[in-house]
mmCIF file of C-alpha atoms and ligand atoms in Angstrom:
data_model
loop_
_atom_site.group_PDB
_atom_site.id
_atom_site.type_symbol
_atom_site.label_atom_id
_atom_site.label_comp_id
_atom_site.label_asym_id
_atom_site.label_seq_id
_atom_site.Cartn_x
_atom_site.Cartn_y
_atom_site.Cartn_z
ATOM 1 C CA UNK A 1 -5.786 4.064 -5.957
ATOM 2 C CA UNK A 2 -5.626 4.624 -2.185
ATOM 3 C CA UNK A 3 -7.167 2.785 0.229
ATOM 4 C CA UNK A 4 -8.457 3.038 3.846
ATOM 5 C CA UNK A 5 -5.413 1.165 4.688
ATOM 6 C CA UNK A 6 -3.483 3.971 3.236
ATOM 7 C CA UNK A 7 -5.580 6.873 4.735
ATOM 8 C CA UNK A 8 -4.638 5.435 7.980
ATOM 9 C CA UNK A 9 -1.468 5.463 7.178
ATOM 10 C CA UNK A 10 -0.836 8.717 5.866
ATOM 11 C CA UNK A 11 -2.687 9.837 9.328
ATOM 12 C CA UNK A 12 0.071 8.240 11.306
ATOM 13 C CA UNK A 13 2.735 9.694 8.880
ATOM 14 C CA UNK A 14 1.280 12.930 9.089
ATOM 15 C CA UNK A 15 0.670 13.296 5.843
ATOM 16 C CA UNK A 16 -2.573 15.381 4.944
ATOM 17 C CA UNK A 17 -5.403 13.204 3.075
ATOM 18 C CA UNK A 18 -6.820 15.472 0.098
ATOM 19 C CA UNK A 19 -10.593 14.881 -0.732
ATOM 20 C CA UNK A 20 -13.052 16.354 -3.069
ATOM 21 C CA UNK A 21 -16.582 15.996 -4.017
ATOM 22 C CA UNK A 22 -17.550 15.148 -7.546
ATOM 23 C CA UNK A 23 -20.957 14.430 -9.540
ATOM 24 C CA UNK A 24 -20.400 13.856 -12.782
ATOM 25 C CA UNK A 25 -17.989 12.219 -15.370
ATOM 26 C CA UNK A 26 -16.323 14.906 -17.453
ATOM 27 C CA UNK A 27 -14.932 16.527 -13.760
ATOM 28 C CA UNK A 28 -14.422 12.877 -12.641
ATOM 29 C CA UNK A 29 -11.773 12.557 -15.732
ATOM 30 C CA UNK A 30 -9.811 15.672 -14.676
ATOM 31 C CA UNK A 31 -10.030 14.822 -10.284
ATOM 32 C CA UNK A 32 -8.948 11.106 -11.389
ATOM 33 C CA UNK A 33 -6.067 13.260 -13.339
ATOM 34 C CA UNK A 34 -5.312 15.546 -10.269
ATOM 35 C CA UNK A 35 -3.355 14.724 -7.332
ATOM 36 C CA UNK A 36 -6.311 14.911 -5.240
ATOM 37 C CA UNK A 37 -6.442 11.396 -2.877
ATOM 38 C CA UNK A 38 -10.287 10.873 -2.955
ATOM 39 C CA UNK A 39 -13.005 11.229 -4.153
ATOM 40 C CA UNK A 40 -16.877 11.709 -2.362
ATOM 41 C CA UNK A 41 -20.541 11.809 -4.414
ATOM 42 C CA UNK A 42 -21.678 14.147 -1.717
ATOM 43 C CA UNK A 43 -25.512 14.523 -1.284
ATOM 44 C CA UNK A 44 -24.363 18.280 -1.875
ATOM 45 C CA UNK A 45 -25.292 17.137 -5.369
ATOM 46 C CA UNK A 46 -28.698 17.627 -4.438
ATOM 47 C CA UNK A 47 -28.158 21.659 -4.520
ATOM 48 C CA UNK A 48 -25.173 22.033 -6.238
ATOM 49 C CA UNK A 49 -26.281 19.406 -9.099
ATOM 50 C CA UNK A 50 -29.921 19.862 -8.691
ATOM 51 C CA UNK A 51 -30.521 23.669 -6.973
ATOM 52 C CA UNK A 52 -32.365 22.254 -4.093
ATOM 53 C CA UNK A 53 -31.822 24.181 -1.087
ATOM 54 C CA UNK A 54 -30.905 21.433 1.182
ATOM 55 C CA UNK A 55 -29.569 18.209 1.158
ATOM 56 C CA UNK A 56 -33.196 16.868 1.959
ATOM 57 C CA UNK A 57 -33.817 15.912 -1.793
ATOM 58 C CA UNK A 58 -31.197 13.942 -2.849
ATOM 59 C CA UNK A 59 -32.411 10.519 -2.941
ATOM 60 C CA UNK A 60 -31.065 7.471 -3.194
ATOM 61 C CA UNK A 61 -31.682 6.748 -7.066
ATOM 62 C CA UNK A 62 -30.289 10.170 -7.646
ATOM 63 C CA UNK A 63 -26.580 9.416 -5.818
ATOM 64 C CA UNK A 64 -26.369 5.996 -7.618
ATOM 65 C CA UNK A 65 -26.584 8.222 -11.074
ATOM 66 C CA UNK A 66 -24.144 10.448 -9.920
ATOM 67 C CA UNK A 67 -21.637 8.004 -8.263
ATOM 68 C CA UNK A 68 -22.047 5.589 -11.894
ATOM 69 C CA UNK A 69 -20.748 8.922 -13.437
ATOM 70 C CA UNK A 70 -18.271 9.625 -11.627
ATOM 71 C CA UNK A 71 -17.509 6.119 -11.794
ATOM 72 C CA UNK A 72 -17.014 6.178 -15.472
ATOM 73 C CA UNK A 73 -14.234 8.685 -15.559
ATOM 74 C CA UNK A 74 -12.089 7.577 -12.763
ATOM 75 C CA UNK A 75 -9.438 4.784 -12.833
ATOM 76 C CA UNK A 76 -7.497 5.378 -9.931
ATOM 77 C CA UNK A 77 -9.429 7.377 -7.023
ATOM 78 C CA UNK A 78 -11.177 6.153 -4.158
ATOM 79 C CA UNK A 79 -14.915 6.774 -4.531
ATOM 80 C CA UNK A 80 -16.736 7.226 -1.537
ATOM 81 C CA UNK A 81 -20.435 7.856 -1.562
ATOM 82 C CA UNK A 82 -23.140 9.779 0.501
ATOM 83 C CA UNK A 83 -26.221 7.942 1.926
ATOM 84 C CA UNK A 84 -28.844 10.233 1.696
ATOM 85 C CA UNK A 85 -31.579 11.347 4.001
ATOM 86 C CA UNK A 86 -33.082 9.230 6.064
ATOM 87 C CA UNK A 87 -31.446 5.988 4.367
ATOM 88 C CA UNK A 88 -30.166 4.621 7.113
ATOM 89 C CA UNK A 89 -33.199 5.110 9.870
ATOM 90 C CA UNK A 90 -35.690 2.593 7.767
ATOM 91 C CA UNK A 91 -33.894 -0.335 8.701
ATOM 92 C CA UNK A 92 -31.346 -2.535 8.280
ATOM 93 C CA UNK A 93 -32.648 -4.141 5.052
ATOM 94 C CA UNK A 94 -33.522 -0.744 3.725
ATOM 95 C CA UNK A 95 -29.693 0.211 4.344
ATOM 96 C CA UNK A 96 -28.287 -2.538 3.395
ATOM 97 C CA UNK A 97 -30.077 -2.337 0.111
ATOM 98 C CA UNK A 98 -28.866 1.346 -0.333
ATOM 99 C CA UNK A 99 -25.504 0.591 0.405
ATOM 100 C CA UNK A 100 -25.538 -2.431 -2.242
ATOM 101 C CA UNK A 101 -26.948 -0.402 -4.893
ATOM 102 C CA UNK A 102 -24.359 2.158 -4.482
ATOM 103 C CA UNK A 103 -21.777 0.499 -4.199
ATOM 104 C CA UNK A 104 -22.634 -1.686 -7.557
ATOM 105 C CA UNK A 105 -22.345 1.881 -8.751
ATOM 106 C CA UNK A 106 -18.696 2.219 -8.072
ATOM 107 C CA UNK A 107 -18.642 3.579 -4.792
ATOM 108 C CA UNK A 108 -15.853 1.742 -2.517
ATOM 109 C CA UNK A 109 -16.803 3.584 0.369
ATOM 110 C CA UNK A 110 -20.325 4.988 2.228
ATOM 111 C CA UNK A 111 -20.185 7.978 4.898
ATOM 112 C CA UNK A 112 -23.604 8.884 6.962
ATOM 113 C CA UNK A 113 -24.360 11.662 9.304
ATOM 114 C CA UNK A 114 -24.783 11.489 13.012
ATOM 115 C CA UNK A 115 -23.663 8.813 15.256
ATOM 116 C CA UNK A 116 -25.887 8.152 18.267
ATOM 117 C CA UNK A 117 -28.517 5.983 16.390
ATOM 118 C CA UNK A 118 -26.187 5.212 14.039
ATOM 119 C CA UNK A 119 -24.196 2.863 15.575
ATOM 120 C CA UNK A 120 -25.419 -0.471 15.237
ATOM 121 C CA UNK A 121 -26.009 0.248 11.445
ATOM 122 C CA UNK A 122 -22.030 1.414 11.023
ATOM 123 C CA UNK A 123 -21.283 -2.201 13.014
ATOM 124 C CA UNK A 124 -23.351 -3.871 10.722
ATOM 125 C CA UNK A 125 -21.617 -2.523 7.365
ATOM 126 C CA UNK A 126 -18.198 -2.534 8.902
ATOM 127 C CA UNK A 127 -19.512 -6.313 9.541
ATOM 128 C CA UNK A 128 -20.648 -6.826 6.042
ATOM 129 C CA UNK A 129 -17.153 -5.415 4.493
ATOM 130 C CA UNK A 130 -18.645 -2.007 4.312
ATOM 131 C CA UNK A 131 -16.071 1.272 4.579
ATOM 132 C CA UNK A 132 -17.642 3.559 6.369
ATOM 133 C CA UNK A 133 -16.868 6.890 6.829
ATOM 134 C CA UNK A 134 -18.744 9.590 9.226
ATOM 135 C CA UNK A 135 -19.482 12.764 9.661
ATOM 136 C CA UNK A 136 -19.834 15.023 12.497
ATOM 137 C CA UNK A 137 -20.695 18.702 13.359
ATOM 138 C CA UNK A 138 -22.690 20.042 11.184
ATOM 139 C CA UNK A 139 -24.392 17.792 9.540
ATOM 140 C CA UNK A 140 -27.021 19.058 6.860
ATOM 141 C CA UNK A 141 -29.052 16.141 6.785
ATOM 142 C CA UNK A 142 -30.217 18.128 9.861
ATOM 143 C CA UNK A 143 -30.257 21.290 9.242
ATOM 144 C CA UNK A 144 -33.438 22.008 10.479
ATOM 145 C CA UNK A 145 -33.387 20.506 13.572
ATOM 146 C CA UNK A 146 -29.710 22.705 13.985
ATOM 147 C CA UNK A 147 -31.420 26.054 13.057
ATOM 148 C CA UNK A 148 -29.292 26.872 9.897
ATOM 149 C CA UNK A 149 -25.534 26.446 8.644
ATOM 150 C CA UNK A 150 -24.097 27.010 11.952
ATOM 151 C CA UNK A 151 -20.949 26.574 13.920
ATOM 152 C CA UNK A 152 -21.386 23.538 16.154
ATOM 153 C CA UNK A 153 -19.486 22.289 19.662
ATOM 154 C CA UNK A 154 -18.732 25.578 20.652
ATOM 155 C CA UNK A 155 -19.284 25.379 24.234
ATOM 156 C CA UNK A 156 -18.495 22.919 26.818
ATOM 157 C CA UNK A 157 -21.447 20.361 26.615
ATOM 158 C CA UNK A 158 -21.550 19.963 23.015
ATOM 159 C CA UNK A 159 -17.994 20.055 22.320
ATOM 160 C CA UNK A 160 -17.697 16.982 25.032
ATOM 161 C CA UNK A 161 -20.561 15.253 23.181
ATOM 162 C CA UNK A 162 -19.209 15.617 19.415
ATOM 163 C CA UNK A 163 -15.828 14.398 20.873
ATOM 164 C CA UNK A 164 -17.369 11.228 22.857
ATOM 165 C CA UNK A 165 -19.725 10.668 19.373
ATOM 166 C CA UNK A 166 -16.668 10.685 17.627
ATOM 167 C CA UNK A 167 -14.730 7.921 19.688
ATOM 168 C CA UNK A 168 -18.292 6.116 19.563
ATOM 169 C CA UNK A 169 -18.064 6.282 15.087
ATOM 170 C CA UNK A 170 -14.377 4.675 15.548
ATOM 171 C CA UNK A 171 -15.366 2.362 18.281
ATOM 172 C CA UNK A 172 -18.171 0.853 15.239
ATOM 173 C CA UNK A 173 -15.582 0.716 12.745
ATOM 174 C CA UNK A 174 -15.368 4.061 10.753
ATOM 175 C CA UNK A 175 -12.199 4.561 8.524
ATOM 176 C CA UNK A 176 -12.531 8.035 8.954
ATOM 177 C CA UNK A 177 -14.678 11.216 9.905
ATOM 178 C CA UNK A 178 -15.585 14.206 8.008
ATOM 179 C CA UNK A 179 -15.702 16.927 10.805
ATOM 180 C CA UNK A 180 -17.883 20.155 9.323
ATOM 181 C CA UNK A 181 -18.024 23.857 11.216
ATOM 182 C CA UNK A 182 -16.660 22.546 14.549
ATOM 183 C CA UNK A 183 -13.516 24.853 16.150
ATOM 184 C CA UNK A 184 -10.381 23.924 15.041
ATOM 185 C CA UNK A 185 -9.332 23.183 18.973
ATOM 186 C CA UNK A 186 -12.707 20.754 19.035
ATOM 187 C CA UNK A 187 -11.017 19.213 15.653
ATOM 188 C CA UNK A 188 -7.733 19.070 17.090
ATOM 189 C CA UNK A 189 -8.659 16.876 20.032
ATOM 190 C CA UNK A 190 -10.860 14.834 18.053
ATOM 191 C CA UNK A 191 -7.901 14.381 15.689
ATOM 192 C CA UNK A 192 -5.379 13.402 18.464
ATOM 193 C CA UNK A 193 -7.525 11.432 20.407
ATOM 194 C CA UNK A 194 -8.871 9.037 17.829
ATOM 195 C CA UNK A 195 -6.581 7.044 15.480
ATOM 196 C CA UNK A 196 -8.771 7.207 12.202
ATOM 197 C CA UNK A 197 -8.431 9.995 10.413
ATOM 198 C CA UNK A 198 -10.130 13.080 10.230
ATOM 199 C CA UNK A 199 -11.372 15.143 7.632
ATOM 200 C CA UNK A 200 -12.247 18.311 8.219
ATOM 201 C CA UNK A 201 -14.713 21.106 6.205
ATOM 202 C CA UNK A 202 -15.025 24.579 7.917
ATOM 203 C CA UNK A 203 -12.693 22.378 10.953
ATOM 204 C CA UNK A 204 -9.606 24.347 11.096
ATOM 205 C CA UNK A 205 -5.942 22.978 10.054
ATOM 206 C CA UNK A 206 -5.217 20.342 12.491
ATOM 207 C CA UNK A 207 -7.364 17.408 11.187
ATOM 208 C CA UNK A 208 -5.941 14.598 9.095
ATOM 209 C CA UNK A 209 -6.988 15.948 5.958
ATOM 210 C CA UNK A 210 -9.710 18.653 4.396
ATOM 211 C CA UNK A 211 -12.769 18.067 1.932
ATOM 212 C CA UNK A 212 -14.148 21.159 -0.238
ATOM 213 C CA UNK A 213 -16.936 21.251 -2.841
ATOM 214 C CA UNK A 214 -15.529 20.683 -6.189
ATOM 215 C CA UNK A 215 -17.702 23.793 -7.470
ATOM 216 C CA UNK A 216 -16.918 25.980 -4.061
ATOM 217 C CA UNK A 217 -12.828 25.491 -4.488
ATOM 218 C CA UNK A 218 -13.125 26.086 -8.272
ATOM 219 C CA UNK A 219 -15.810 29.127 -7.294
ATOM 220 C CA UNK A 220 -18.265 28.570 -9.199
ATOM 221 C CA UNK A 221 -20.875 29.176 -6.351
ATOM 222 C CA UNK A 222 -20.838 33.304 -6.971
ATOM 223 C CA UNK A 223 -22.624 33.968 -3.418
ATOM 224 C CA UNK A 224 -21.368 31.150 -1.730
ATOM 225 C CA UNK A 225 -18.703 32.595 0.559
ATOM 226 C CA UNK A 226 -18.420 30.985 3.968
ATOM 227 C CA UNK A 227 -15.155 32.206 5.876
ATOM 228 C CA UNK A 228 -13.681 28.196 5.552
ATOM 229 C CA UNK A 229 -13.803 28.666 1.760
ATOM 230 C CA UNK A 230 -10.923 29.033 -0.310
ATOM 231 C CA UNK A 231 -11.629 29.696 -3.920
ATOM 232 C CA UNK A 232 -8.956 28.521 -6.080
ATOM 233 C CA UNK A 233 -10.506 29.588 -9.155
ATOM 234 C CA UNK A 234 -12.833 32.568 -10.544
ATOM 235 C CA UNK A 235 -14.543 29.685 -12.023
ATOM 236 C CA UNK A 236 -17.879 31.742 -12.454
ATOM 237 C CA UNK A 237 -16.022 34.644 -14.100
ATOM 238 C CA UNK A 238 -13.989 32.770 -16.510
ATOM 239 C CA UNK A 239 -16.564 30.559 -17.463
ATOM 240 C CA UNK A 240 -18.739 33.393 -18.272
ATOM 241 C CA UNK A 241 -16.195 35.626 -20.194
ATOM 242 C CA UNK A 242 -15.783 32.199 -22.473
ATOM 243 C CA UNK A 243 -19.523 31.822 -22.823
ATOM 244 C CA UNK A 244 -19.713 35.760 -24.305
ATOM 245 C CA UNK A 245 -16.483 35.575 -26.081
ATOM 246 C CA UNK A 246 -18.287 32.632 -28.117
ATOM 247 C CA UNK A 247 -21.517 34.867 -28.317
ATOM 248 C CA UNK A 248 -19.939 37.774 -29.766
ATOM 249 C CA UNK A 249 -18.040 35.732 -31.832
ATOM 250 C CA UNK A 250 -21.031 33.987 -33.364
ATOM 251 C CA UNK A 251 -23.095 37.701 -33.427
ATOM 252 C CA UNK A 252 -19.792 39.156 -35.176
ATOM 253 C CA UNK A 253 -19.224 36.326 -37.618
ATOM 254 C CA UNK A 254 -15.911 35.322 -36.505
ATOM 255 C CA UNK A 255 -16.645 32.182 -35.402
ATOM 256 C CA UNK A 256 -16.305 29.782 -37.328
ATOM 257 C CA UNK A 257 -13.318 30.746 -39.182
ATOM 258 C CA UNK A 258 -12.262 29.168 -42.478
ATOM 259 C CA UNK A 259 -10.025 27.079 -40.679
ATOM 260 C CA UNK A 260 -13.447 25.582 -38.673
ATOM 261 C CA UNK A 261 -15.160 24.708 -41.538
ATOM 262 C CA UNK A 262 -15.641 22.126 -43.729
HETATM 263 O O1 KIV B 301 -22.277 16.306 0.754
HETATM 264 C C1 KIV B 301 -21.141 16.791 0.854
HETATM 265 O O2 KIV B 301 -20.615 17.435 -0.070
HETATM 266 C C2 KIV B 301 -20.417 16.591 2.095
HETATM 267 C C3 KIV B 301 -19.117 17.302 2.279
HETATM 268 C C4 KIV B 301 -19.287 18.757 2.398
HETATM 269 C C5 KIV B 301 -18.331 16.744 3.385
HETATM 270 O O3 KIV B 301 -20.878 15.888 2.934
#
Protein backbone atom coordinates (compact mmCIF):
# COMPACT_ATOMS: atom_id res chain seq x y z
CA UNK A 1 0.00 0.00 0.00
CA UNK A 2 1.24 3.56 -0.62
CA UNK A 3 1.51 6.06 1.67
CA UNK A 4 1.59 9.90 1.94
CA UNK A 5 5.21 9.44 2.36
CA UNK A 6 5.23 7.84 -0.98
CA UNK A 7 2.84 10.32 -2.76
CA UNK A 8 5.35 12.86 -1.88
CA UNK A 9 7.75 11.08 -3.22
CA UNK A 10 6.54 10.10 -6.42
CA UNK A 11 5.75 14.09 -6.71
CA UNK A 12 9.42 14.83 -6.43
CA UNK A 13 10.25 11.89 -8.83
CA UNK A 14 7.82 13.00 -11.17
CA UNK A 15 6.01 10.21 -11.21
CA UNK A 16 2.12 10.71 -11.75
CA UNK A 17 -0.09 9.58 -8.57
CA UNK A 18 -3.23 7.57 -10.01
CA UNK A 19 -6.49 7.94 -7.89
CA UNK A 20 -9.99 6.75 -8.18
CA UNK A 21 -13.18 6.96 -6.37
CA UNK A 22 -14.91 3.86 -5.16
CA UNK A 23 -18.22 3.00 -3.07
CA UNK A 24 -18.67 -0.29 -2.74
CA UNK A 25 -16.89 -3.72 -2.23
CA UNK A 26 -17.26 -5.85 -5.34
CA UNK A 27 -15.42 -2.62 -7.44
CA UNK A 28 -13.16 -2.24 -4.34
CA UNK A 29 -11.87 -6.04 -5.12
CA UNK A 30 -11.06 -5.26 -8.78
CA UNK A 31 -9.36 -1.19 -7.97
CA UNK A 32 -7.37 -3.09 -5.02
CA UNK A 33 -6.46 -5.55 -8.16
CA UNK A 34 -5.63 -2.61 -10.59
CA UNK A 35 -2.61 -0.61 -10.69
CA UNK A 36 -4.46 2.33 -9.65
CA UNK A 37 -2.36 4.10 -6.43
CA UNK A 38 -5.44 5.21 -4.35
CA UNK A 39 -8.31 5.02 -3.53
CA UNK A 40 -11.16 8.02 -2.37
CA UNK A 41 -15.03 7.30 -0.91
CA UNK A 42 -15.97 10.51 -2.60
CA UNK A 43 -19.22 12.22 -1.35
CA UNK A 44 -19.93 11.81 -5.23
CA UNK A 45 -21.50 8.68 -3.77
CA UNK A 46 -24.26 10.73 -2.81
CA UNK A 47 -25.41 11.03 -6.70
CA UNK A 48 -23.63 8.50 -8.26
CA UNK A 49 -24.55 5.82 -5.38
CA UNK A 50 -27.67 7.45 -4.28
CA UNK A 51 -29.07 9.78 -7.51
CA UNK A 52 -29.07 12.88 -5.49
CA UNK A 53 -28.31 15.78 -7.50
CA UNK A 54 -25.65 17.22 -5.41
CA UNK A 55 -23.25 16.33 -3.03
CA UNK A 56 -25.52 18.07 -0.31
CA UNK A 57 -27.00 14.63 0.86
CA UNK A 58 -24.37 12.52 1.57
CA UNK A 59 -24.09 12.36 5.19
CA UNK A 60 -21.83 11.26 7.40
CA UNK A 61 -23.44 7.74 8.36
CA UNK A 62 -23.81 7.22 4.67
CA UNK A 63 -19.71 7.62 3.79
CA UNK A 64 -18.82 5.40 6.83
CA UNK A 65 -21.10 2.54 4.94
CA UNK A 66 -19.50 3.13 1.89
CA UNK A 67 -15.82 3.53 3.04
CA UNK A 68 -16.50 -0.06 5.45
CA UNK A 69 -17.25 -1.47 1.90
CA UNK A 70 -14.79 -0.49 0.21
CA UNK A 71 -12.82 -1.37 3.08
CA UNK A 72 -13.72 -4.97 2.86
CA UNK A 73 -12.38 -5.61 -0.58
CA UNK A 74 -9.13 -3.84 -0.49
CA UNK A 75 -5.81 -5.15 0.94
CA UNK A 76 -3.37 -2.98 -0.44
CA UNK A 77 -4.77 0.64 -1.48
CA UNK A 78 -4.77 3.72 0.33
CA UNK A 79 -8.32 4.67 1.32
CA UNK A 80 -8.98 8.13 1.64
CA UNK A 81 -12.38 9.39 2.60
CA UNK A 82 -14.71 12.47 1.96
CA UNK A 83 -16.10 14.55 4.90
CA UNK A 84 -19.31 15.50 3.91
CA UNK A 85 -21.26 18.70 4.01
CA UNK A 86 -20.97 20.82 6.54
CA UNK A 87 -18.91 18.26 8.82
CA UNK A 88 -16.32 20.23 9.50
CA UNK A 89 -18.11 23.86 10.29
CA UNK A 90 -19.98 22.35 13.64
CA UNK A 91 -16.97 22.24 15.54
CA UNK A 92 -14.09 20.72 16.48
CA UNK A 93 -15.70 17.90 18.52
CA UNK A 94 -18.25 17.41 15.81
CA UNK A 95 -15.16 16.88 13.34
CA UNK A 96 -13.21 15.15 15.27
CA UNK A 97 -15.97 12.69 15.87
CA UNK A 98 -16.55 12.39 12.02
CA UNK A 99 -13.14 11.88 11.30
CA UNK A 100 -12.91 9.00 14.09
CA UNK A 101 -15.84 7.26 12.86
CA UNK A 102 -14.50 7.15 9.45
CA UNK A 103 -11.56 6.35 9.88
CA UNK A 104 -12.61 3.19 12.26
CA UNK A 105 -14.19 2.46 8.91
CA UNK A 106 -10.98 1.96 7.08
CA UNK A 107 -10.32 5.20 5.78
CA UNK A 108 -6.42 6.17 6.26
CA UNK A 109 -6.94 9.43 4.95
CA UNK A 110 -9.83 12.51 5.12
CA UNK A 111 -9.94 15.37 2.32
CA UNK A 112 -12.47 18.54 2.89
CA UNK A 113 -13.38 21.36 0.66
CA UNK A 114 -12.37 24.94 0.95
CA UNK A 115 -9.57 26.31 2.89
CA UNK A 116 -10.14 29.76 4.38
CA UNK A 117 -12.18 28.56 7.47
CA UNK A 118 -10.73 25.50 7.23
CA UNK A 119 -7.57 25.96 8.52
CA UNK A 120 -7.42 25.59 12.06
CA UNK A 121 -9.54 22.33 11.70
CA UNK A 122 -6.77 20.80 8.98
CA UNK A 123 -4.01 21.93 11.94
CA UNK A 124 -5.92 20.22 14.34
CA UNK A 125 -6.16 16.70 12.43
CA UNK A 126 -2.71 17.03 11.00
CA UNK A 127 -2.11 17.54 14.98
CA UNK A 128 -4.11 14.56 15.96
CA UNK A 129 -2.24 12.17 13.24
CA UNK A 130 -4.91 12.95 10.76
CA UNK A 131 -3.92 12.82 6.70
CA UNK A 132 -5.53 15.32 5.26
CA UNK A 133 -6.02 15.95 1.90
CA UNK A 134 -7.83 19.18 0.20
CA UNK A 135 -9.55 20.26 -2.38
CA UNK A 136 -9.74 23.34 -4.32
CA UNK A 137 -11.61 24.93 -7.31
CA UNK A 138 -14.60 23.73 -7.68
CA UNK A 139 -15.74 22.43 -4.90
CA UNK A 140 -19.41 20.95 -4.93
CA UNK A 141 -20.02 21.14 -1.43
CA UNK A 142 -20.70 24.67 -2.79
CA UNK A 143 -22.20 24.54 -5.64
CA UNK A 144 -24.75 26.83 -4.98
CA UNK A 145 -23.02 29.50 -3.67
CA UNK A 146 -20.62 28.99 -7.21
CA UNK A 147 -23.72 29.14 -9.53
CA UNK A 148 -23.34 25.60 -11.12
CA UNK A 149 -20.43 23.15 -12.29
CA UNK A 150 -18.26 25.86 -13.43
CA UNK A 151 -14.72 26.62 -14.37
CA UNK A 152 -13.11 28.43 -11.45
CA UNK A 153 -9.77 30.93 -11.15
CA UNK A 154 -10.08 32.06 -14.46
CA UNK A 155 -9.20 35.56 -14.09
CA UNK A 156 -6.66 37.39 -12.21
CA UNK A 157 -8.23 37.81 -8.66
CA UNK A 158 -9.43 34.42 -8.21
CA UNK A 159 -6.69 32.62 -9.77
CA UNK A 160 -4.27 34.64 -7.13
CA UNK A 161 -6.68 33.60 -4.34
CA UNK A 162 -7.00 29.69 -5.20
CA UNK A 163 -3.14 29.79 -5.51
CA UNK A 164 -2.50 31.71 -2.01
CA UNK A 165 -5.51 29.14 -0.48
CA UNK A 166 -3.53 26.51 -1.75
CA UNK A 167 -0.07 27.43 -0.07
CA UNK A 168 -2.43 28.22 3.06
CA UNK A 169 -3.88 23.99 2.86
CA UNK A 170 0.04 23.00 2.78
CA UNK A 171 1.08 25.56 5.27
CA UNK A 172 -1.78 23.42 7.84
CA UNK A 173 -0.41 20.22 6.91
CA UNK A 174 -2.25 18.75 3.81
CA UNK A 175 -0.54 15.70 2.06
CA UNK A 176 -2.03 16.69 -0.97
CA UNK A 177 -4.77 18.71 -2.98
CA UNK A 178 -7.39 17.64 -5.29
CA UNK A 179 -7.57 20.67 -7.75
CA UNK A 180 -11.22 20.44 -9.76
CA UNK A 181 -12.12 22.76 -13.09
CA UNK A 182 -9.28 25.26 -12.50
CA UNK A 183 -6.95 26.05 -15.93
CA UNK A 184 -4.31 23.87 -16.37
CA UNK A 185 -1.74 27.11 -16.18
CA UNK A 186 -3.63 27.93 -12.57
CA UNK A 187 -2.78 24.00 -11.83
CA UNK A 188 0.57 24.26 -13.09
CA UNK A 189 1.68 27.01 -10.74
CA UNK A 190 -0.08 25.60 -7.94
CA UNK A 191 1.78 22.36 -8.74
CA UNK A 192 5.28 24.00 -8.93
CA UNK A 193 4.92 26.25 -6.27
CA UNK A 194 3.81 23.94 -3.50
CA UNK A 195 5.71 20.73 -2.62
CA UNK A 196 2.63 18.39 -1.82
CA UNK A 197 1.19 16.99 -4.47
CA UNK A 198 -1.53 17.80 -6.57
CA UNK A 199 -4.31 16.05 -7.90
CA UNK A 200 -6.09 17.32 -10.42
CA UNK A 201 -10.00 16.62 -11.91
CA UNK A 202 -11.02 18.80 -14.96
CA UNK A 203 -7.11 20.58 -13.96
CA UNK A 204 -5.21 19.98 -17.04
CA UNK A 205 -1.93 17.63 -17.31
CA UNK A 206 0.58 19.32 -15.24
CA UNK A 207 -0.55 18.39 -11.66
CA UNK A 208 1.03 15.58 -9.68
CA UNK A 209 -1.50 13.17 -10.44
CA UNK A 210 -5.42 12.97 -11.74
CA UNK A 211 -8.66 11.57 -9.91
CA UNK A 212 -11.81 10.42 -12.12
CA UNK A 213 -15.13 8.90 -11.02
CA UNK A 214 -14.89 5.23 -11.05
CA UNK A 215 -18.41 5.16 -12.96
CA UNK A 216 -17.40 8.40 -15.31
CA UNK A 217 -13.89 6.61 -16.56
CA UNK A 218 -15.71 3.24 -16.94
CA UNK A 219 -18.84 5.45 -18.60
CA UNK A 220 -21.38 4.39 -17.05
CA UNK A 221 -22.83 7.98 -16.54
CA UNK A 222 -24.64 7.96 -20.30
CA UNK A 223 -25.16 11.95 -20.20
CA UNK A 224 -22.39 12.74 -18.18
CA UNK A 225 -19.89 14.21 -20.63
CA UNK A 226 -17.82 17.09 -19.32
CA UNK A 227 -14.85 17.98 -21.81
CA UNK A 228 -12.14 16.65 -18.78
CA UNK A 229 -13.76 13.20 -19.11
CA UNK A 230 -12.19 10.38 -20.62
CA UNK A 231 -14.33 7.32 -20.89
CA UNK A 232 -12.35 4.27 -20.91
CA UNK A 233 -15.17 2.05 -21.20
CA UNK A 234 -18.81 1.91 -22.93
CA UNK A 235 -19.65 0.69 -19.58
CA UNK A 236 -23.45 1.65 -20.05
CA UNK A 237 -23.59 -0.09 -23.45
CA UNK A 238 -21.98 -3.27 -22.56
CA UNK A 239 -23.63 -3.63 -19.47
CA UNK A 240 -26.87 -3.29 -21.13
CA UNK A 241 -26.27 -5.61 -24.20
CA UNK A 242 -25.38 -8.34 -21.23
CA UNK A 243 -28.53 -7.51 -19.33
CA UNK A 244 -30.76 -8.29 -22.81
CA UNK A 245 -28.57 -11.03 -23.97
CA UNK A 246 -29.66 -12.75 -20.52
CA UNK A 247 -33.35 -11.58 -21.20
CA UNK A 248 -33.67 -13.05 -24.49
CA UNK A 249 -31.98 -15.88 -23.40
CA UNK A 250 -34.37 -16.58 -20.55
CA UNK A 251 -37.61 -15.46 -23.07
CA UNK A 252 -35.99 -17.97 -25.75
CA UNK A 253 -35.26 -20.83 -23.38
CA UNK A 254 -31.66 -21.00 -23.86
CA UNK A 255 -30.66 -20.16 -20.71
CA UNK A 256 -30.10 -22.41 -18.65
CA UNK A 257 -28.60 -24.98 -20.75
CA UNK A 258 -28.24 -28.62 -19.72
CA UNK A 259 -24.89 -27.95 -18.77
CA UNK A 260 -26.50 -25.17 -16.01
CA UNK A 261 -28.62 -27.42 -14.47
CA UNK A 262 -28.79 -29.66 -11.90
O1 LIG B 1 -16.45 13.32 -4.34
C1 LIG B 1 -15.64 13.11 -5.25
O2 LIG B 1 -15.78 12.16 -6.05
C2 LIG B 1 -14.51 14.01 -5.39
C3 LIG B 1 -13.62 13.86 -6.58
C4 LIG B 1 -14.30 14.22 -7.83
C5 LIG B 1 -12.35 14.56 -6.41
O3 LIG B 1 -14.33 14.85 -4.56
Amino acid sequence: MKTVQEFMSMKQAGRKISVVTGYDYWSALILDESDVDAILVGDSAAMVMHGFETTINAELEMMCYHVAAVKRGLTNKFLIADLPFLAHKKGLTFLTESVDVLMKAGAQAVKLEGAEQNIESIKHLVSAGVPVMGHLGLTPQSIHKLGGNKLQGNDESSSERILKEAQSLEDAGCFSIVLEMIPAKLARTITETLSIPTIGIGAGIHTSGQVLVLQDLLGFSKDFNPKFLRKYLDGFSLIKSALNAYNSDVKEEKFPSAKESY
